[in-house]
mmCIF file of C-alpha atoms in Angstrom:
data_model
loop_
_atom_site.group_PDB
_atom_site.id
_atom_site.type_symbol
_atom_site.label_atom_id
_atom_site.label_comp_id
_atom_site.label_asym_id
_atom_site.label_seq_id
_atom_site.Cartn_x
_atom_site.Cartn_y
_atom_site.Cartn_z
ATOM 1 C CA MET P 10 29.435 32.144 160.033
ATOM 2 C CA LYS P 11 32.956 31.314 158.903
ATOM 3 C CA ARG P 12 31.681 30.716 155.365
ATOM 4 C CA TYR P 13 29.874 34.061 155.452
ATOM 5 C CA ILE P 14 33.047 35.831 156.585
ATOM 6 C CA ARG P 15 35.074 34.197 153.792
ATOM 7 C CA MET P 16 32.498 35.238 151.202
ATOM 8 C CA LEU P 17 32.462 38.749 152.620
ATOM 9 C CA GLY P 18 36.251 38.861 152.361
ATOM 10 C CA VAL P 19 36.158 37.779 148.734
ATOM 11 C CA CYS P 20 33.527 40.395 147.894
ATOM 12 C CA LEU P 21 35.525 43.116 149.610
ATOM 13 C CA ALA P 22 38.667 42.038 147.714
ATOM 14 C CA PHE P 23 36.868 42.165 144.381
ATOM 15 C CA GLY P 24 35.387 45.509 145.307
ATOM 16 C CA ALA P 25 38.806 46.876 146.168
ATOM 17 C CA MET P 26 40.224 45.604 142.888
ATOM 18 C CA SER P 27 37.383 47.162 140.910
ATOM 19 C CA MET P 28 37.841 50.472 142.690
ATOM 20 C CA ALA P 29 41.602 50.356 142.035
ATOM 21 C CA HIS P 30 40.989 49.729 138.360
ATOM 22 C CA ALA P 31 38.363 52.469 138.193
ATOM 23 C CA GLU P 32 40.825 54.948 139.692
ATOM 24 C CA TYR P 33 43.716 53.962 137.428
ATOM 25 C CA PRO P 34 45.959 55.839 136.983
ATOM 26 C CA ASP P 35 46.305 57.690 140.265
ATOM 27 C CA HIS P 36 49.979 58.622 139.794
ATOM 28 C CA PRO P 37 52.322 59.195 136.801
ATOM 29 C CA VAL P 38 52.822 56.476 134.197
ATOM 30 C CA THR P 39 56.279 55.750 132.760
ATOM 31 C CA LEU P 40 56.677 54.965 129.055
ATOM 32 C CA VAL P 41 60.060 53.300 128.474
ATOM 33 C CA VAL P 42 61.838 53.719 125.126
ATOM 34 C CA GLY P 43 64.650 51.350 124.166
ATOM 35 C CA PHE P 44 66.634 53.958 122.255
ATOM 36 C CA SER P 45 68.360 57.277 122.919
ATOM 37 C CA ALA P 46 66.605 60.630 123.115
ATOM 38 C CA GLY P 47 66.226 62.355 119.761
ATOM 39 C CA GLY P 48 65.666 59.218 117.699
ATOM 40 C CA GLY P 49 62.548 58.118 115.830
ATOM 41 C CA SER P 50 61.107 56.002 118.638
ATOM 42 C CA ASP P 51 61.790 58.733 121.192
ATOM 43 C CA LEU P 52 59.967 61.265 119.012
ATOM 44 C CA VAL P 53 56.890 59.030 118.704
ATOM 45 C CA ALA P 54 56.947 58.334 122.441
ATOM 46 C CA ARG P 55 57.034 62.033 123.332
ATOM 47 C CA ILE P 56 54.293 62.959 120.853
ATOM 48 C CA LEU P 57 52.110 60.162 122.233
ATOM 49 C CA ALA P 58 52.936 60.907 125.878
ATOM 50 C CA GLN P 59 51.848 64.527 125.568
ATOM 51 C CA THR P 60 48.373 63.677 124.258
ATOM 52 C CA LEU P 61 48.006 60.495 126.330
ATOM 53 C CA SER P 62 48.603 62.512 129.496
ATOM 54 C CA GLN P 63 45.531 64.564 128.640
ATOM 55 C CA LYS P 64 43.377 61.491 127.975
ATOM 56 C CA LEU P 65 44.475 59.722 131.182
ATOM 57 C CA HIS P 66 44.385 62.937 133.262
ATOM 58 C CA GLN P 67 47.769 61.895 134.586
ATOM 59 C CA SER P 68 51.382 62.569 133.582
ATOM 60 C CA VAL P 69 53.046 60.136 131.184
ATOM 61 C CA ILE P 70 56.828 60.317 131.567
ATOM 62 C CA VAL P 71 59.157 59.099 128.809
ATOM 63 C CA GLU P 72 62.206 57.202 130.061
ATOM 64 C CA ASN P 73 65.031 56.349 127.663
ATOM 65 C CA LYS P 74 66.867 53.077 128.271
ATOM 66 C CA PRO P 75 68.982 52.470 125.158
ATOM 67 C CA GLY P 76 71.034 49.380 124.465
ATOM 68 C CA ALA P 77 71.192 46.221 122.353
ATOM 69 C CA GLY P 78 68.641 47.375 119.809
ATOM 70 C CA GLY P 79 65.871 47.792 122.355
ATOM 71 C CA VAL P 80 66.588 44.514 124.172
ATOM 72 C CA LEU P 81 67.612 46.112 127.496
ATOM 73 C CA ALA P 82 64.412 48.136 127.783
ATOM 74 C CA THR P 83 62.244 45.190 126.747
ATOM 75 C CA ARG P 84 63.956 42.900 129.245
ATOM 76 C CA LYS P 85 63.423 45.539 131.935
ATOM 77 C CA LEU P 86 59.694 45.736 131.240
ATOM 78 C CA ALA P 87 59.303 41.955 131.490
ATOM 79 C CA ARG P 88 60.441 42.217 135.125
ATOM 80 C CA GLU P 89 58.291 45.194 136.119
ATOM 81 C CA LYS P 90 55.252 44.993 138.382
ATOM 82 C CA PRO P 91 52.168 44.403 136.177
ATOM 83 C CA ASP P 92 50.211 47.372 137.480
ATOM 84 C CA GLY P 93 50.037 49.511 134.337
ATOM 85 C CA TYR P 94 52.427 52.162 135.633
ATOM 86 C CA THR P 95 55.443 51.053 133.579
ATOM 87 C CA LEU P 96 54.890 50.534 129.855
ATOM 88 C CA LEU P 97 57.112 50.067 126.825
ATOM 89 C CA LEU P 98 57.017 51.625 123.384
ATOM 90 C CA GLY P 99 58.159 48.519 121.536
ATOM 91 C CA SER P 100 58.877 47.838 117.886
ATOM 92 C CA ALA P 101 59.537 44.978 115.481
ATOM 93 C CA ALA P 102 63.211 44.968 116.485
ATOM 94 C CA ALA P 103 62.532 43.872 120.052
ATOM 95 C CA PHE P 104 59.535 41.620 119.450
ATOM 96 C CA VAL P 105 59.958 39.896 116.078
ATOM 97 C CA ILE P 106 63.620 40.280 115.043
ATOM 98 C CA ASN P 107 66.042 40.214 117.976
ATOM 99 C CA PRO P 108 64.557 37.037 119.522
ATOM 100 C CA TYR P 109 65.613 35.124 116.397
ATOM 101 C CA ILE P 110 69.076 36.564 115.791
ATOM 102 C CA GLN P 111 70.387 36.808 119.367
ATOM 103 C CA LYS P 112 71.014 34.070 121.905
ATOM 104 C CA ASP P 113 69.705 34.277 125.468
ATOM 105 C CA ILE P 114 67.741 37.455 124.851
ATOM 106 C CA GLY P 115 66.331 37.331 128.374
ATOM 107 C CA TYR P 116 62.611 37.480 127.659
ATOM 108 C CA ASP P 117 59.865 35.665 125.783
ATOM 109 C CA PRO P 118 58.157 38.048 123.338
ATOM 110 C CA GLN P 119 55.024 35.892 123.253
ATOM 111 C CA HIS P 120 54.464 35.277 126.962
ATOM 112 C CA ASP P 121 56.213 37.977 129.012
ATOM 113 C CA PHE P 122 54.088 40.890 127.814
ATOM 114 C CA ALA P 123 50.506 42.075 127.567
ATOM 115 C CA PRO P 124 49.830 43.777 124.213
ATOM 116 C CA VAL P 125 48.120 47.129 124.829
ATOM 117 C CA SER P 126 47.802 49.006 121.541
ATOM 118 C CA PRO P 127 49.418 49.659 118.168
ATOM 119 C CA VAL P 128 50.601 53.274 117.866
ATOM 120 C CA ALA P 129 52.291 54.100 114.563
ATOM 121 C CA ARG P 130 53.762 52.695 111.386
ATOM 122 C CA PHE P 131 56.490 54.139 109.179
ATOM 123 C CA SER P 132 58.249 53.146 105.976
ATOM 124 C CA TYR P 133 61.800 53.419 104.645
ATOM 125 C CA VAL P 134 63.445 55.137 101.699
ATOM 126 C CA LEU P 135 66.308 53.765 99.633
ATOM 127 C CA LEU P 136 68.844 56.576 99.680
ATOM 128 C CA GLY P 137 71.877 57.098 97.509
ATOM 129 C CA SER P 138 75.003 59.203 97.732
ATOM 130 C CA LYS P 139 74.975 62.383 95.660
ATOM 131 C CA LYS P 140 78.145 61.017 94.033
ATOM 132 C CA LEU P 141 76.242 58.157 92.381
ATOM 133 C CA PRO P 142 75.529 58.756 88.686
ATOM 134 C CA MET P 143 72.279 56.722 88.771
ATOM 135 C CA SER P 144 69.134 58.810 89.040
ATOM 136 C CA THR P 145 66.457 56.070 89.113
ATOM 137 C CA LEU P 146 65.900 52.796 90.933
ATOM 138 C CA ALA P 147 65.935 50.901 87.633
ATOM 139 C CA GLN P 148 69.403 52.272 86.907
ATOM 140 C CA VAL P 149 70.637 51.256 90.368
ATOM 141 C CA ILE P 150 69.378 47.697 89.901
ATOM 142 C CA ALA P 151 70.780 47.460 86.362
ATOM 143 C CA TYR P 152 74.213 48.645 87.535
ATOM 144 C CA ALA P 153 74.184 46.251 90.504
ATOM 145 C CA LYS P 154 73.357 43.326 88.208
ATOM 146 C CA ALA P 155 76.172 44.248 85.865
ATOM 147 C CA HIS P 156 78.650 44.823 88.725
ATOM 148 C CA PRO P 157 77.881 42.345 91.560
ATOM 149 C CA SER P 158 79.009 43.485 95.040
ATOM 150 C CA LYS P 159 80.578 46.698 93.708
ATOM 151 C CA LEU P 160 77.957 48.937 95.282
ATOM 152 C CA ASN P 161 77.834 48.960 99.084
ATOM 153 C CA ILE P 162 74.859 49.513 101.350
ATOM 154 C CA GLY P 163 74.945 50.620 104.965
ATOM 155 C CA SER P 164 72.648 49.562 107.784
ATOM 156 C CA ALA P 165 72.048 50.177 111.482
ATOM 157 C CA GLY P 166 73.877 46.926 112.236
ATOM 158 C CA VAL P 167 73.742 43.195 111.618
ATOM 159 C CA GLY P 168 70.172 42.006 112.068
ATOM 160 C CA SER P 169 68.716 45.508 112.277
ATOM 161 C CA ASN P 170 65.520 46.438 110.467
ATOM 162 C CA THR P 171 67.499 48.311 107.841
ATOM 163 C CA HIS P 172 69.756 45.282 107.286
ATOM 164 C CA LEU P 173 66.745 43.012 106.811
ATOM 165 C CA VAL P 174 65.069 45.464 104.429
ATOM 166 C CA ALA P 175 68.282 45.585 102.398
ATOM 167 C CA ALA P 176 68.525 41.769 102.386
ATOM 168 C CA ASP P 177 64.937 41.455 101.183
ATOM 169 C CA PHE P 178 65.532 44.118 98.522
ATOM 170 C CA MET P 179 68.603 42.297 97.199
ATOM 171 C CA ALA P 180 66.776 38.972 97.094
ATOM 172 C CA ARG P 181 63.764 40.371 95.260
ATOM 173 C CA ALA P 182 65.858 42.443 92.829
ATOM 174 C CA GLY P 183 68.295 39.588 92.174
ATOM 175 C CA ILE P 184 71.367 41.664 92.998
ATOM 176 C CA ARG P 185 74.360 41.549 95.366
ATOM 177 C CA LEU P 186 75.440 44.564 97.362
ATOM 178 C CA THR P 187 78.248 44.740 99.916
ATOM 179 C CA HIS P 188 76.775 45.169 103.391
ATOM 180 C CA VAL P 189 78.430 47.753 105.664
ATOM 181 C CA PRO P 190 76.954 47.556 109.203
ATOM 182 C CA TYR P 191 77.050 50.535 111.581
ATOM 183 C CA LYS P 192 76.029 51.028 115.198
ATOM 184 C CA GLY P 193 72.798 52.777 114.284
ATOM 185 C CA THR P 194 71.833 54.638 111.137
ATOM 186 C CA ALA P 195 73.111 58.022 112.339
ATOM 187 C CA GLY P 196 76.699 57.117 111.432
ATOM 188 C CA ALA P 197 75.598 55.419 108.224
ATOM 189 C CA LEU P 198 73.609 58.463 107.129
ATOM 190 C CA SER P 199 76.559 60.767 107.851
ATOM 191 C CA ASP P 200 78.830 58.566 105.745
ATOM 192 C CA LEU P 201 76.248 58.446 102.972
ATOM 193 C CA ILE P 202 76.085 62.244 102.866
ATOM 194 C CA ALA P 203 79.892 62.355 102.834
ATOM 195 C CA GLY P 204 80.019 59.802 100.009
ATOM 196 C CA ASN P 205 81.817 57.143 102.044
ATOM 197 C CA ILE P 206 79.028 54.623 101.395
ATOM 198 C CA GLN P 207 76.713 54.520 98.420
ATOM 199 C CA LEU P 208 73.298 53.231 99.475
ATOM 200 C CA LEU P 209 71.216 53.060 102.648
ATOM 201 C CA PHE P 210 67.661 52.230 103.685
ATOM 202 C CA ASP P 211 66.607 54.613 106.426
ATOM 203 C CA SER P 212 63.290 55.484 108.024
ATOM 204 C CA VAL P 213 61.106 58.255 106.648
ATOM 205 C CA PRO P 214 60.939 60.087 110.006
ATOM 206 C CA THR P 215 64.745 60.245 110.119
ATOM 207 C CA ILE P 216 65.600 61.294 106.580
ATOM 208 C CA LEU P 217 62.902 63.766 105.535
ATOM 209 C CA PRO P 218 65.131 66.810 106.247
ATOM 210 C CA GLN P 219 68.094 65.375 104.309
ATOM 211 C CA ILE P 220 65.954 64.542 101.270
ATOM 212 C CA LYS P 221 64.242 67.928 101.235
ATOM 213 C CA ALA P 222 67.614 69.663 101.613
ATOM 214 C CA GLY P 223 68.997 67.721 98.638
ATOM 215 C CA LYS P 224 71.818 66.152 100.649
ATOM 216 C CA VAL P 225 71.046 62.637 99.383
ATOM 217 C CA LYS P 226 69.313 60.989 96.453
ATOM 218 C CA ALA P 227 66.022 59.200 97.041
ATOM 219 C CA TYR P 228 65.303 56.201 94.813
ATOM 220 C CA GLY P 229 62.004 54.986 96.254
ATOM 221 C CA SER P 230 59.990 54.398 99.406
ATOM 222 C CA THR P 231 59.022 51.010 100.794
ATOM 223 C CA GLY P 232 55.396 51.655 101.697
ATOM 224 C CA GLU P 233 52.336 50.477 99.806
ATOM 225 C CA THR P 234 51.524 54.079 98.887
ATOM 226 C CA ARG P 235 53.621 57.209 98.425
ATOM 227 C CA GLU P 236 54.674 59.157 101.490
ATOM 228 C CA ALA P 237 52.513 62.174 102.331
ATOM 229 C CA GLU P 238 55.612 64.335 102.821
ATOM 230 C CA LEU P 239 57.322 62.979 99.668
ATOM 231 C CA PRO P 240 54.477 62.869 97.128
ATOM 232 C CA GLU P 241 56.781 63.032 94.090
ATOM 233 C CA LEU P 242 58.823 60.006 95.186
ATOM 234 C CA PRO P 243 57.429 56.714 93.797
ATOM 235 C CA THR P 244 57.362 53.584 95.882
ATOM 236 C CA ILE P 245 59.839 50.838 95.048
ATOM 237 C CA ALA P 246 56.911 48.672 93.933
ATOM 238 C CA GLN P 247 55.744 51.431 91.581
ATOM 239 C CA SER P 248 59.277 51.652 90.191
ATOM 240 C CA GLY P 249 59.219 48.069 88.969
ATOM 241 C CA LEU P 250 59.911 45.820 91.962
ATOM 242 C CA GLN P 251 56.331 44.656 92.317
ATOM 243 C CA GLY P 252 55.287 43.274 95.673
ATOM 244 C CA PHE P 253 58.179 44.827 97.584
ATOM 245 C CA HIS P 254 56.971 46.523 100.768
ATOM 246 C CA ALA P 255 58.650 47.090 104.106
ATOM 247 C CA SER P 256 57.727 49.059 107.190
ATOM 248 C CA ASN P 257 58.246 49.196 110.909
ATOM 249 C CA TRP P 258 55.862 49.933 113.745
ATOM 250 C CA PHE P 259 55.640 51.191 117.276
ATOM 251 C CA ALA P 260 53.254 49.786 119.870
ATOM 252 C CA VAL P 261 52.654 49.915 123.603
ATOM 253 C CA PHE P 262 53.165 46.816 125.744
ATOM 254 C CA ALA P 263 52.698 46.149 129.461
ATOM 255 C CA PRO P 264 54.141 43.335 131.592
ATOM 256 C CA ALA P 265 52.296 40.013 131.433
ATOM 257 C CA GLY P 266 49.660 39.751 134.125
ATOM 258 C CA THR P 267 48.483 43.349 133.810
ATOM 259 C CA SER P 268 44.773 43.558 134.595
ATOM 260 C CA PRO P 269 42.474 43.434 131.519
ATOM 261 C CA ALA P 270 40.657 46.444 132.977
ATOM 262 C CA VAL P 271 43.889 48.461 133.041
ATOM 263 C CA VAL P 272 44.815 47.298 129.529
ATOM 264 C CA LYS P 273 41.404 48.421 128.275
ATOM 265 C CA ARG P 274 41.742 51.809 129.994
ATOM 266 C CA LEU P 275 45.103 52.318 128.327
ATOM 267 C CA ASN P 276 43.924 51.065 124.934
ATOM 268 C CA ASP P 277 40.917 53.399 124.990
ATOM 269 C CA ALA P 278 43.118 56.358 125.925
ATOM 270 C CA ILE P 279 45.748 55.561 123.286
ATOM 271 C CA ASN P 280 43.161 55.181 120.531
ATOM 272 C CA ALA P 281 41.567 58.467 121.589
ATOM 273 C CA SER P 282 45.029 60.052 121.412
ATOM 274 C CA LEU P 283 45.563 58.675 117.908
ATOM 275 C CA SER P 284 42.406 60.485 116.768
ATOM 276 C CA ASP P 285 43.611 63.826 118.122
ATOM 277 C CA PRO P 286 44.189 66.343 115.276
ATOM 278 C CA VAL P 287 47.318 67.814 116.864
ATOM 279 C CA LEU P 288 48.920 64.388 117.297
ATOM 280 C CA LEU P 289 47.972 63.374 113.747
ATOM 281 C CA GLN P 290 49.566 66.506 112.329
ATOM 282 C CA ARG P 291 52.753 65.934 114.307
ATOM 283 C CA PHE P 292 52.856 62.312 113.148
ATOM 284 C CA LYS P 293 52.345 63.358 109.518
ATOM 285 C CA ALA P 294 55.084 65.985 109.683
ATOM 286 C CA SER P 295 57.499 63.377 111.057
ATOM 287 C CA GLY P 296 56.642 60.654 108.526
ATOM 288 C CA ASN P 297 54.625 58.469 110.912
ATOM 289 C CA VAL P 298 51.132 57.096 110.315
ATOM 290 C CA ALA P 299 48.781 56.511 113.258
ATOM 291 C CA LEU P 300 47.962 52.841 113.758
ATOM 292 C CA GLU P 301 44.842 52.410 115.891
ATOM 293 C CA GLY P 302 43.733 49.001 117.090
ATOM 294 C CA SER P 303 42.898 46.643 119.933
ATOM 295 C CA PRO P 304 45.251 44.530 122.055
ATOM 296 C CA GLN P 305 44.170 41.586 119.894
ATOM 297 C CA ASP P 306 45.136 43.510 116.733
ATOM 298 C CA LEU P 307 48.596 44.088 118.186
ATOM 299 C CA ALA P 308 48.967 40.422 119.138
ATOM 300 C CA ARG P 309 48.085 39.409 115.566
ATOM 301 C CA LEU P 310 50.555 41.945 114.161
ATOM 302 C CA VAL P 311 53.364 40.457 116.256
ATOM 303 C CA GLN P 312 52.454 36.901 115.234
ATOM 304 C CA THR P 313 52.218 37.743 111.515
ATOM 305 C CA GLU P 314 55.477 39.666 111.380
ATOM 306 C CA THR P 315 57.278 37.081 113.490
ATOM 307 C CA ALA P 316 56.573 34.464 110.806
ATOM 308 C CA SER P 317 57.598 36.833 108.011
ATOM 309 C CA TYR P 318 60.836 38.048 109.602
ATOM 310 C CA ARG P 319 61.800 34.599 110.831
ATOM 311 C CA LYS P 320 61.610 33.278 107.271
ATOM 312 C CA LEU P 321 63.727 36.183 105.978
ATOM 313 C CA ILE P 322 66.284 35.831 108.793
ATOM 314 C CA GLU P 323 66.691 32.111 108.148
ATOM 315 C CA SER P 324 66.933 32.465 104.356
ATOM 316 C CA ALA P 325 69.522 35.243 104.654
ATOM 317 C CA GLY P 326 71.482 33.379 107.348
ATOM 318 C CA ILE P 327 71.561 36.404 109.651
ATOM 319 C CA HIS P 328 72.579 35.884 113.272
ATOM 320 C CA ILE P 329 74.521 37.526 116.078
ATOM 321 C CA ASP P 330 76.894 35.261 118.002
#
């Protein structure tokens, strides 16, 4: 009898778990963003949240928790209850860059999270001040070779994506530029427009309005193909620096230990959202490309880019004390 009661208890527990998973979500889901409202990641999060709410039949609320290049939000997620109600819109910065340039980051990118789904990918554009006389990428590289360190290039800060893209560009082009780090690209872009710095890699979603308004020069994009919203701008690879590509991505993560059933429910809903025509049009207009995939695809993306960025970080000697 006791054995029967124990077995009955186990069956009831499994039944309750299955019912809980089947009913997920039964209250609003929070999508945490590690950057301030109005930025590129916040825009992607809000576009996704609107469509995802429809697919989940439950509200998805975007919560901004900026600080330390996304580290604070990522650290917060690692400590959340693994029930699928608190998620993170993460990026390469938090998962494959910061862990190798900062000490005591406070989380393990490989073990503290459950990959849920890729969301979007975007590229960068090498921008120049309107005061620069060079009109092509070839002219920029030729001038930099003839005048080492005379041209300066801004970034979002030491170890940021834009710093690493610039470091890779310099290495591949065989040039030296003077690095000017900022606290985010907003200040760098303002100084570029004002002519206080000369070059800057910035994300396509951020700089489309400035390029179209003619406030800055655009020397080339970093994607493998031309940008849909900048069809006349060649890629840097097309302009002579063969093999040079750089991009960033956004993806959804949950705390480690989240039920596979909940992860699958979320992945299915996110992929359905990424096929929605309204979302796709909003992504296109903002310079983002939908990136569908499975949790396993996201795990492989993190592993591949970790190896790539780690090699670049070590070769460039980039670190934050």
